[in-house]
Short mmCIF file of C-alpha atoms in Angstrom, two decimals:
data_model
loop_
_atom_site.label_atom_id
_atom_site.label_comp_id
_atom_site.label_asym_id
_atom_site.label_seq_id
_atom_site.Cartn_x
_atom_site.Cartn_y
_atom_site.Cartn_z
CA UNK A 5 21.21 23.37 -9.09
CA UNK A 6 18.53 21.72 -7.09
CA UNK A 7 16.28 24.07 -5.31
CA UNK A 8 16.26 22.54 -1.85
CA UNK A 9 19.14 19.99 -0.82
CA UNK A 10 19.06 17.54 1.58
CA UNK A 11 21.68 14.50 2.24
CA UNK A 12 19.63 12.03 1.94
CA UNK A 13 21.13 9.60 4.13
CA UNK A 14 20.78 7.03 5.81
CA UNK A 15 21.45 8.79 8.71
CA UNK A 16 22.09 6.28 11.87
CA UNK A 17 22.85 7.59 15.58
CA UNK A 18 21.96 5.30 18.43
CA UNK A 19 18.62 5.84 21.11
CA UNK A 20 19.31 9.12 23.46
CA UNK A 21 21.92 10.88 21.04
CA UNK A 22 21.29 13.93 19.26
CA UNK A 23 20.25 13.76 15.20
CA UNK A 24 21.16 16.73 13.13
CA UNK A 25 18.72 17.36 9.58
CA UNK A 26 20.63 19.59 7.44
CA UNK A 27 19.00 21.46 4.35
CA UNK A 28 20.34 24.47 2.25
CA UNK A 29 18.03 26.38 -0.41
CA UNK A 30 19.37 28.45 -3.29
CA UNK A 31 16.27 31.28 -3.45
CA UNK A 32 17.77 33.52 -1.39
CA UNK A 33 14.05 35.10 -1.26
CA UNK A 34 12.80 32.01 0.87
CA UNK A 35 10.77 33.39 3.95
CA UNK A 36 8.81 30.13 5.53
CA UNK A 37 10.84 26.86 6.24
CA UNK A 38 9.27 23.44 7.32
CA UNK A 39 9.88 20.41 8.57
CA UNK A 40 8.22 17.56 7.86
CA UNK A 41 8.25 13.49 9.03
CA UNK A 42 7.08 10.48 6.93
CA UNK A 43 7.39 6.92 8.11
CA UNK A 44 7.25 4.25 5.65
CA UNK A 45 4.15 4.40 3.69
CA UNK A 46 2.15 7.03 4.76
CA UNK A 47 1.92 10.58 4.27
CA UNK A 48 4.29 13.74 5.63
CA UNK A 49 3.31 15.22 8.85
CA UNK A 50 4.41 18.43 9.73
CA UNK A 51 7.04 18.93 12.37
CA UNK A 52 7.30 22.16 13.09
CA UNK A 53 8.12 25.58 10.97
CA UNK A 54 10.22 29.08 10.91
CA UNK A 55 10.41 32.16 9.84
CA UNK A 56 12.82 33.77 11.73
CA UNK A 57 16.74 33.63 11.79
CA UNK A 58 18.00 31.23 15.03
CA UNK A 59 16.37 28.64 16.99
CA UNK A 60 12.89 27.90 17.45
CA UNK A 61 12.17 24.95 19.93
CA UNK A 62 9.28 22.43 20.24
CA UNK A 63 9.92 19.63 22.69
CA UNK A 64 13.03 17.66 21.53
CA UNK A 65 12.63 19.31 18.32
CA UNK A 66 14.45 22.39 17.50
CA UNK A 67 14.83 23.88 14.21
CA UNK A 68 17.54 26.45 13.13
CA UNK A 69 17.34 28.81 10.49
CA UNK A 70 20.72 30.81 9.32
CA UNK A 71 19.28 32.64 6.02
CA UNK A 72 22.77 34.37 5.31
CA UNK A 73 23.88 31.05 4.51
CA UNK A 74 20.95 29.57 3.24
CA UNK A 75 20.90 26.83 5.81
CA UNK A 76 17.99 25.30 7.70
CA UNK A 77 18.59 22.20 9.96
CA UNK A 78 16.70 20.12 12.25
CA UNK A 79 17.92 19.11 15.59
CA UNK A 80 16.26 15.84 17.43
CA UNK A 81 17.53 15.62 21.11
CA UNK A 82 17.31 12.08 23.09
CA UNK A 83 16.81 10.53 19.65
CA UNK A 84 14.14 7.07 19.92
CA UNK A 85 13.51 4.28 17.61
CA UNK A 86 10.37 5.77 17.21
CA UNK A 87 12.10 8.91 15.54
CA UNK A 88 13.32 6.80 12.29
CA UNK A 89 11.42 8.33 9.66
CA UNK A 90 12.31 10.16 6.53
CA UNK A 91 12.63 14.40 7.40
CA UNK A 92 11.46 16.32 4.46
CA UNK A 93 12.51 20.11 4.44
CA UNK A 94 9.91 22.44 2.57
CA UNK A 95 10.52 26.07 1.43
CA UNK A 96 8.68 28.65 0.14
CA UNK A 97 8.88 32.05 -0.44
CA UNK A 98 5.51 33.67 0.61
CA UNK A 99 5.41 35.40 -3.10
CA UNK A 100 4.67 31.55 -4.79
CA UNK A 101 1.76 29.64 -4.00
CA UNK A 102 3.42 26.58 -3.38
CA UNK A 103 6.55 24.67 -1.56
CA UNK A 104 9.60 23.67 -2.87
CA UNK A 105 10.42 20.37 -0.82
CA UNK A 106 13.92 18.91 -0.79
CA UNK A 107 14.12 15.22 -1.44
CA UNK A 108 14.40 14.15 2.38
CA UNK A 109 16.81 12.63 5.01
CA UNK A 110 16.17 8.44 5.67
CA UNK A 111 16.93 8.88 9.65
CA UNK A 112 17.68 5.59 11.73
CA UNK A 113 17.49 5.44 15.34
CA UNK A 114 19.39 2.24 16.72
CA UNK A 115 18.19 0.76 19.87
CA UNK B 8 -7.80 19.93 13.42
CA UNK B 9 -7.24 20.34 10.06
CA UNK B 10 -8.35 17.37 7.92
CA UNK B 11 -7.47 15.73 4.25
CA UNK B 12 -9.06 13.16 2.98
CA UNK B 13 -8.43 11.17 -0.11
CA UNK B 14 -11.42 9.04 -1.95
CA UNK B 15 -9.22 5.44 -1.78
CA UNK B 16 -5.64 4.30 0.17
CA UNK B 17 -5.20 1.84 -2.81
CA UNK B 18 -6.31 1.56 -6.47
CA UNK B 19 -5.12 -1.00 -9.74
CA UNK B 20 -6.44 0.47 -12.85
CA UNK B 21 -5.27 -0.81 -16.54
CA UNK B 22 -3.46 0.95 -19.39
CA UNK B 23 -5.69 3.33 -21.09
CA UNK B 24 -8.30 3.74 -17.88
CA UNK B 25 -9.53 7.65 -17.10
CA UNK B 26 -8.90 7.41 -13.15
CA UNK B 27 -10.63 9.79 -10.82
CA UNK B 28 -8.72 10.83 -7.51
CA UNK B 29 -10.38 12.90 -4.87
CA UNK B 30 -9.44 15.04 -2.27
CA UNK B 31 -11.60 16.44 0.20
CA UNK B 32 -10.59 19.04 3.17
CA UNK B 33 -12.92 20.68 6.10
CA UNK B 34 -10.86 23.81 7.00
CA UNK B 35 -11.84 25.57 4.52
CA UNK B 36 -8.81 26.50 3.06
CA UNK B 37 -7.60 28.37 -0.36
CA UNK B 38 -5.33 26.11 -1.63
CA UNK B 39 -4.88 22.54 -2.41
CA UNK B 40 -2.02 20.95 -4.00
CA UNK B 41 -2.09 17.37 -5.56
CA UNK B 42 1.49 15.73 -5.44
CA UNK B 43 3.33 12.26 -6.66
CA UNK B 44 5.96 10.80 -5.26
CA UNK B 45 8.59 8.00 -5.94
CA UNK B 46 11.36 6.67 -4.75
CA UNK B 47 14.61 8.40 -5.19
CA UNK B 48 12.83 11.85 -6.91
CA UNK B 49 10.91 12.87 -3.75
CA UNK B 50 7.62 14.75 -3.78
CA UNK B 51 6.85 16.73 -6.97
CA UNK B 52 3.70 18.99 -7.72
CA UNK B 53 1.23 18.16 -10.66
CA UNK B 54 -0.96 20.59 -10.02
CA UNK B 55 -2.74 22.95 -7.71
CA UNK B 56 -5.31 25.47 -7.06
CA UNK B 57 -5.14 28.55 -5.12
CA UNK B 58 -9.56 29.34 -5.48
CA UNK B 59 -12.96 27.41 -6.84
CA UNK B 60 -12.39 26.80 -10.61
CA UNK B 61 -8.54 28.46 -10.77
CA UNK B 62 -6.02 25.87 -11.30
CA UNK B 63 -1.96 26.43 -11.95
CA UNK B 64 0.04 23.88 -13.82
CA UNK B 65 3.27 22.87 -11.17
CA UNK B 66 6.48 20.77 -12.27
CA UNK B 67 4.90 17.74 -14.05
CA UNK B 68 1.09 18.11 -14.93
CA UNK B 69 1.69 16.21 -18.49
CA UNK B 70 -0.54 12.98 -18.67
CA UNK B 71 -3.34 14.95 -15.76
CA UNK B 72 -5.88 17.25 -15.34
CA UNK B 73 -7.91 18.65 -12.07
CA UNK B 74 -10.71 19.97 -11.68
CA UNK B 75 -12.02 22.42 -8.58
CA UNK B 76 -15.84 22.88 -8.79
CA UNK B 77 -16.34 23.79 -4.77
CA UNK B 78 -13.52 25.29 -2.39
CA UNK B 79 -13.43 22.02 -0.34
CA UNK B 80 -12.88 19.52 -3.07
CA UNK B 81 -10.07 19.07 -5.82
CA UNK B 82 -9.85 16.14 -8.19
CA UNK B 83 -6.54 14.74 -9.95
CA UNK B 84 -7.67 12.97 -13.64
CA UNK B 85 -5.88 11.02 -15.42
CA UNK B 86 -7.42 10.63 -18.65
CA UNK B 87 -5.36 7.76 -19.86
CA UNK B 88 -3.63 6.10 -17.37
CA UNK B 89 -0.04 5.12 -18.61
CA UNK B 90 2.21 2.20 -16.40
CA UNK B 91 4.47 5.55 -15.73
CA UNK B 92 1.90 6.92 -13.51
CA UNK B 93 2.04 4.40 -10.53
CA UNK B 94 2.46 6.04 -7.85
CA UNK B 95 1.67 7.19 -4.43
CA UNK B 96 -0.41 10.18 -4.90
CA UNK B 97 -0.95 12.91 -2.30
CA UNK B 98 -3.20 15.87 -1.69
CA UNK B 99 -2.72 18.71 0.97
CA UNK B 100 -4.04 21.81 1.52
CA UNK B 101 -3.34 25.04 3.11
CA UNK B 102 -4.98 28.66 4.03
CA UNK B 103 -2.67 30.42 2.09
CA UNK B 104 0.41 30.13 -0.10
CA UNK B 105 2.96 30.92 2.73
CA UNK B 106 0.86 28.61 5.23
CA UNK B 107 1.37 25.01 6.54
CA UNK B 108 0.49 22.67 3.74
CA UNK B 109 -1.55 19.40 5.47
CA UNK B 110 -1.44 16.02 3.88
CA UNK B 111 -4.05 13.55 3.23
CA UNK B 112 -3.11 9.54 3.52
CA UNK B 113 -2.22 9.27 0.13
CA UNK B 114 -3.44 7.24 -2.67
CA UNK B 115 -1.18 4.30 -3.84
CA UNK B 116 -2.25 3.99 -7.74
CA UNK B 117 -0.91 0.81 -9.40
CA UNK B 118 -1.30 0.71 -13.36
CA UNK B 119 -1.22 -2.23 -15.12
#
């Protein structure tokens, strides 16, 4: 079983809607969750992070954590062309010294 | 703000070349990480360092080495470079294990 899982998409919703990143993690010892955006080509860029069960917001971003089920998502509110990326989802466990990424969502925002 | 920087964006090396990659970061942080990715297997760690001189083997360090001689730089080697090991490689560093890892531009490493 795959550490971190991510659908990896193509996910399309058209300009203004909401996108919803899912990821679930099987160490059940996870403690820091990230998000993380790469366009084509370059490198990830941090999004925003949690730590603590329910919503943390950040603009249109807001990022849920559940860890009773093991599920962190990624909410994107009034969604823009400028949004389509790839959404990696990093975990780690504070006891490790490094992240476990999942293999990322391919988001498309339609004009 | 915290930066990465990586010693080229783009590099062609032939079969059997001992490549040099370097990674550079002014915050002063503990740990750097040097990862590879590819299409359709995602970002996966070679290797990384937590202090000066310590390194830790990650999930594919076969075919590379590294090499931390001072806390702000941290060099990926590959002694013989194999057509296998085209890539786009990426650095980041962080203060601690827990903390926000931060990316450098990545190197795109073409071997012919």
């Amino acid at each position: 079983q795959k550490e971190v899982e991510q659908n990896s998409g193509p996910l399309s919703v058209p300009e203004g809607a909401i996108a919803s990143l899912n990821c679930t993690y099987s160490d059940r010892g996870s403690q820091s969750f990230f998000w993380y955006r790469q366009y084509s080509g370059k490198s990830p860029e941090l999004i925003m992070f949690i730590y603590s069960n329910g919503d943390k917001e950040d603009g249109r971003f807001t990022a849920q954590l559940n860890k009773a089920s093991q599920y962190v998502s990624l909410l994107i509110r009034d969604s823009q062309p400028s949004d389509s990326a790839t959404y990696l989802c990093a975990v780690n466990n504070n006891y490790g010294q490094n992240f476990v990424f999942g293999p990322g969502t391919r988001l498309s925002v339609l004009p | 703000d915290v930066k990465v920087t990586q010693s080229s964006r783009y590099l062609v090396k032939r079969t059997g070349e001992k490549v040099f990659l370097e990674c550079v970061q002014d915050m002063d942080h503990e740990n750097m990480f040097w990862y590879r990715q590819d299409p359709g297997l995602g970002l996966r760690l070679i290797y990384f360092s937590y202090d000066v001189k310590m390194k830790e083997k990650g999930d594919i360090p076969e075919g590379y080495s590294v090499s931390r001689e001072k806390k702000e730089r941290f060099s990926l080697i590959l002694e013989s470079a194999s057509t296998n090991q085209t890539s786009m490689y990426l650095c980041a560093s962080s203060l601690s294990g827990s903390e926000t890892q931060y990316f450098g531009p990545g190197t795109r490493l073409l071997v012919l």
